[in-house]
Short mmCIF file of C-alpha atoms in Angstrom, two decimals:
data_model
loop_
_atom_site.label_atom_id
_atom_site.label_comp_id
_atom_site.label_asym_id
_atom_site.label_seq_id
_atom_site.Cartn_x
_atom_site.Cartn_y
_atom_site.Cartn_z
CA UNK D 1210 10.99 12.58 -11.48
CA UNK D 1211 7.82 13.32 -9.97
CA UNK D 1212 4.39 11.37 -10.05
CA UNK D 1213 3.32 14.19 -12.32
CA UNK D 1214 5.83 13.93 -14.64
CA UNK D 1215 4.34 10.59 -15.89
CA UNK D 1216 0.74 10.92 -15.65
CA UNK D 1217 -0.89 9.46 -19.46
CA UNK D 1218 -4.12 9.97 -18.70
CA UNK D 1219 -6.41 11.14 -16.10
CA UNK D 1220 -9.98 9.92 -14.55
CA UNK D 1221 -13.01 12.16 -14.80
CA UNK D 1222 -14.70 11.99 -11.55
CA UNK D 1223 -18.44 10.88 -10.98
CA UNK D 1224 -18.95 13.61 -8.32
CA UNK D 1225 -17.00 16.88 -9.20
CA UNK D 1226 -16.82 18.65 -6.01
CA UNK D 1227 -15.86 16.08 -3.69
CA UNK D 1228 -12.97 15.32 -6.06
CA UNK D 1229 -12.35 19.56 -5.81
CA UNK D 1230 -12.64 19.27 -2.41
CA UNK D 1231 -9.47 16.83 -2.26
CA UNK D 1232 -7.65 18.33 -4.70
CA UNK D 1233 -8.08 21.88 -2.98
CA UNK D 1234 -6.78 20.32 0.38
CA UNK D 1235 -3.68 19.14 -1.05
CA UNK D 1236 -3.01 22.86 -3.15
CA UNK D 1237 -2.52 21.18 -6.45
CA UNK D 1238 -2.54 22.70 -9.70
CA UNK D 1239 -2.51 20.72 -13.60
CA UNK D 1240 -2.79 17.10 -13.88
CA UNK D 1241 -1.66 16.11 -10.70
CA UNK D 1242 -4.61 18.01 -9.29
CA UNK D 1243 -6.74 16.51 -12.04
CA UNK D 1244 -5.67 13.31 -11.24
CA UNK D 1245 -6.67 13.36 -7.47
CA UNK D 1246 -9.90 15.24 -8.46
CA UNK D 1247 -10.86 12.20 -10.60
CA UNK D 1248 -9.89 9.61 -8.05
CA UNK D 1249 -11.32 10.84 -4.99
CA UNK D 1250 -14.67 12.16 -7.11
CA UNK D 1251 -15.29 8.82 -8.19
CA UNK D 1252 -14.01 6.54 -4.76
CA UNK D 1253 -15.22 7.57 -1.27
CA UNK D 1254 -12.87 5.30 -0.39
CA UNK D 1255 -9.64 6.87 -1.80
CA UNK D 1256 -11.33 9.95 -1.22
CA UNK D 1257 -11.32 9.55 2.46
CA UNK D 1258 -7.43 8.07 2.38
CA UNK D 1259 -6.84 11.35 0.30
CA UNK D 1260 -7.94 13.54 3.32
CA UNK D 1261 -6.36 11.01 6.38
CA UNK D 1262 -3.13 10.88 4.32
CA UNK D 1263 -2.62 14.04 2.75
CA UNK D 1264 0.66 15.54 4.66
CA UNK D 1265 2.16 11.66 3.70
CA UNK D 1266 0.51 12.12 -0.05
CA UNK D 1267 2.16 15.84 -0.85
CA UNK D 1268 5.45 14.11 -0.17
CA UNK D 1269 4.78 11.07 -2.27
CA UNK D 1270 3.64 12.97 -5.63
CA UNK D 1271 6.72 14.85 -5.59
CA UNK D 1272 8.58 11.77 -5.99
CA UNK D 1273 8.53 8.96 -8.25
CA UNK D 1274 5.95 6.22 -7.73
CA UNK D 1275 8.30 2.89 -7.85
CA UNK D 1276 10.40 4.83 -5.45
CA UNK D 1277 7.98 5.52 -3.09
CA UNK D 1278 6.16 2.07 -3.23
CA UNK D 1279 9.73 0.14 -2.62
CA UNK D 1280 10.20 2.45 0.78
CA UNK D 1281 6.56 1.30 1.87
CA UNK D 1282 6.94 -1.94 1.44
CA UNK D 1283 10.66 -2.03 2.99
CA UNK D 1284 8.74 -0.66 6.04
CA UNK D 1285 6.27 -3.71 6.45
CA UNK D 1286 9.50 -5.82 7.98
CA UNK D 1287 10.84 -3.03 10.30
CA UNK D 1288 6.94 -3.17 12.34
CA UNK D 1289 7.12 -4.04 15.55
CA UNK D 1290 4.50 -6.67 16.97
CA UNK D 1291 2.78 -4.40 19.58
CA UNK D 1292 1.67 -1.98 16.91
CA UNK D 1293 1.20 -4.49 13.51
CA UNK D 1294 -2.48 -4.58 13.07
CA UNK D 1295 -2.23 -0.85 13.42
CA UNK D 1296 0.67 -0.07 11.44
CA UNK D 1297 -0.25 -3.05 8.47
CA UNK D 1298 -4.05 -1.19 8.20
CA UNK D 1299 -2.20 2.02 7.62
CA UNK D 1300 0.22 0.82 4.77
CA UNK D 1301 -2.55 -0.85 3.32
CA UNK D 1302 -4.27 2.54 2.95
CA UNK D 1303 -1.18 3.79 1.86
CA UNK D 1304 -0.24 1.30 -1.09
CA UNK D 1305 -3.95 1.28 -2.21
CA UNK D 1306 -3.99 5.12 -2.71
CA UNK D 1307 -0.54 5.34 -4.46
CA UNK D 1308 -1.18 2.22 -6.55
CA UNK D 1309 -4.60 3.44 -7.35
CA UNK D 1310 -3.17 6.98 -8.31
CA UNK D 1311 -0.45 5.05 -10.74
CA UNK D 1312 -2.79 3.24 -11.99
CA UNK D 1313 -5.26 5.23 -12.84
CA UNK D 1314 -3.36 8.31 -14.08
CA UNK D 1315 -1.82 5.20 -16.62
CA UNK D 1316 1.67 5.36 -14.92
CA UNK D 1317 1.65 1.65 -14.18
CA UNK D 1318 0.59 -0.86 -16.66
CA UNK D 1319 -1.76 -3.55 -15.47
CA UNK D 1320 0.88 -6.20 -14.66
CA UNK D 1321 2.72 -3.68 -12.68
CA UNK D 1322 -0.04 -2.69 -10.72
CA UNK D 1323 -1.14 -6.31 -9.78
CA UNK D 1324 2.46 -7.47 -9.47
CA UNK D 1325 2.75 -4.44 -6.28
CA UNK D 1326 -0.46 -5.42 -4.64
CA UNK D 1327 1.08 -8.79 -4.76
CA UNK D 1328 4.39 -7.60 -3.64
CA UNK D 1329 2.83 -5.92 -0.87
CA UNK D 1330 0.44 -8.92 0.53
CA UNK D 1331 3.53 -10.92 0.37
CA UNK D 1332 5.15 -8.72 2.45
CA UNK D 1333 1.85 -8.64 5.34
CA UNK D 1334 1.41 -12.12 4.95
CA UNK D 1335 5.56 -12.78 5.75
CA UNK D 1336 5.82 -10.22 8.31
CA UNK D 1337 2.39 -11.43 10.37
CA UNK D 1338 3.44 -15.19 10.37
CA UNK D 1339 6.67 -13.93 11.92
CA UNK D 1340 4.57 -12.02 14.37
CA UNK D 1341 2.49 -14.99 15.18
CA UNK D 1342 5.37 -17.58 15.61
CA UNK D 1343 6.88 -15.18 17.61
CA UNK D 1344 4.27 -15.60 20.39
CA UNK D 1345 4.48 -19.28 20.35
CA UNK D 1346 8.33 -19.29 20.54
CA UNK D 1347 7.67 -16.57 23.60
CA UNK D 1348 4.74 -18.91 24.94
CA UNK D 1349 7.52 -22.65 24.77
CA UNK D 1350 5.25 -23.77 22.03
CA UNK D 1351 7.77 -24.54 19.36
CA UNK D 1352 10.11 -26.63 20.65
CA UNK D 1353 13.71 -25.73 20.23
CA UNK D 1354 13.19 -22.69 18.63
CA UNK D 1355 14.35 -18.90 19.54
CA UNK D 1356 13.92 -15.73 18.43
CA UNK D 1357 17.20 -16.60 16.08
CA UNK D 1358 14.64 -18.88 14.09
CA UNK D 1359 12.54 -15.71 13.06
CA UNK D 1360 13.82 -14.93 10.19
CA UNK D 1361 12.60 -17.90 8.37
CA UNK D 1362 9.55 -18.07 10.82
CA UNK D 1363 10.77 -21.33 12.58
CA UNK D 1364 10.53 -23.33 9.46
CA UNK D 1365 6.75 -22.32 8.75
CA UNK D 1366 5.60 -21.48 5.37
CA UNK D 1367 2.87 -20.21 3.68
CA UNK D 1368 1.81 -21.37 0.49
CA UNK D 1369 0.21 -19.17 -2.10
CA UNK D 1370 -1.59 -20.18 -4.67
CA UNK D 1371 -4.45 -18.86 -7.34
CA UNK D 1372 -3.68 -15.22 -7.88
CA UNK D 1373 -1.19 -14.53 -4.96
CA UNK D 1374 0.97 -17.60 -6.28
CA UNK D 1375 0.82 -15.79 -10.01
CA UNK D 1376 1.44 -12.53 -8.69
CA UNK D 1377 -1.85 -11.20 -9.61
CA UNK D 1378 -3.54 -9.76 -6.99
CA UNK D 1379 -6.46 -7.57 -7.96
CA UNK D 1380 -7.68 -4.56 -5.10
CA UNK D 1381 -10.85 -6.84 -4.11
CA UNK D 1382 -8.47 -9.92 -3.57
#
């Protein structure tokens, strides 16, 4: 099923023809085009991840929305350390856009929508500690560990608590 195929309600937007203006550069018709009309007239901000991610965002409306957030978060482990600032501020953009869009077309309830912006700090927060304890291991500064003690980051942990420890992560957290 497609992200259209489960849209419940749609967002009117605040300034009409910037939200036009998206929707136009991504050739959609109905409520999908309705939907990114409403979001991008009423958020610069998702309005400006509509235009840098639109070849990524065509591809992602034609498929379902759980679908596509599991393969963005499966690709937080697989970034390399040379490139993880880079690559983490880019799938942030990414799961903030496609949550918003589920969201606010009424796709995802409320719990499901905090739950993934949970799901997906958990995943930054796992995948930069391993990227930090892998320079020390490189640098001698954990004793006794290798790279074969990545996986569980040497034996570090962090903790979360408050809203990341409930699994409700809001967009301003």
């Amino acid at each position: 099923m497609s992200f259209a195929d489960h849209i419940r309600r749609l967002p009117k937007p605040y300034d009409a023809e910037r939200g036009r203006e998206a929707a136009d550069l991504l050739g959609l018709s109905g409520d999908m085009r309705d939907l990114i009309s409403g979001t991008a007239g009423s958020s610069p901000f998702l309005e400006g991840l509509v235009h840098r991610e639109a070849d990524w965002l065509r591809d992602v409306i034609s498929s379902d929305p759980g679908t596509s957030f599991d393969a963005l978060l499966s690709e937080v482990s697989g970034f390399q350390d040379d490139n993880l600032g880079v690559d983490l501020r880019r799938s942030k953009g990414r799961v903030a856009l496609l949550i918003a869009l589920a969201d606010l077309g009424g796709l995802w309830s409320l719990e499901q929508v905090t739950n993934a912006l949970t799901s997906f700090a958990d995943a930054a927060v796992d995948r930069s500690l391993k990227a930090a304890v892998s320079v020390e291991i490189r640098r001698g500064k954990l004793p006794w560990k290798t790279a074969d003690d990545l996986e569980y980051a040497a034996g570090l942990a962090v903790i979360a608590m408050g809203k990341m420890g409930a699994g409700e992560l809001n967009y301003s957290s």
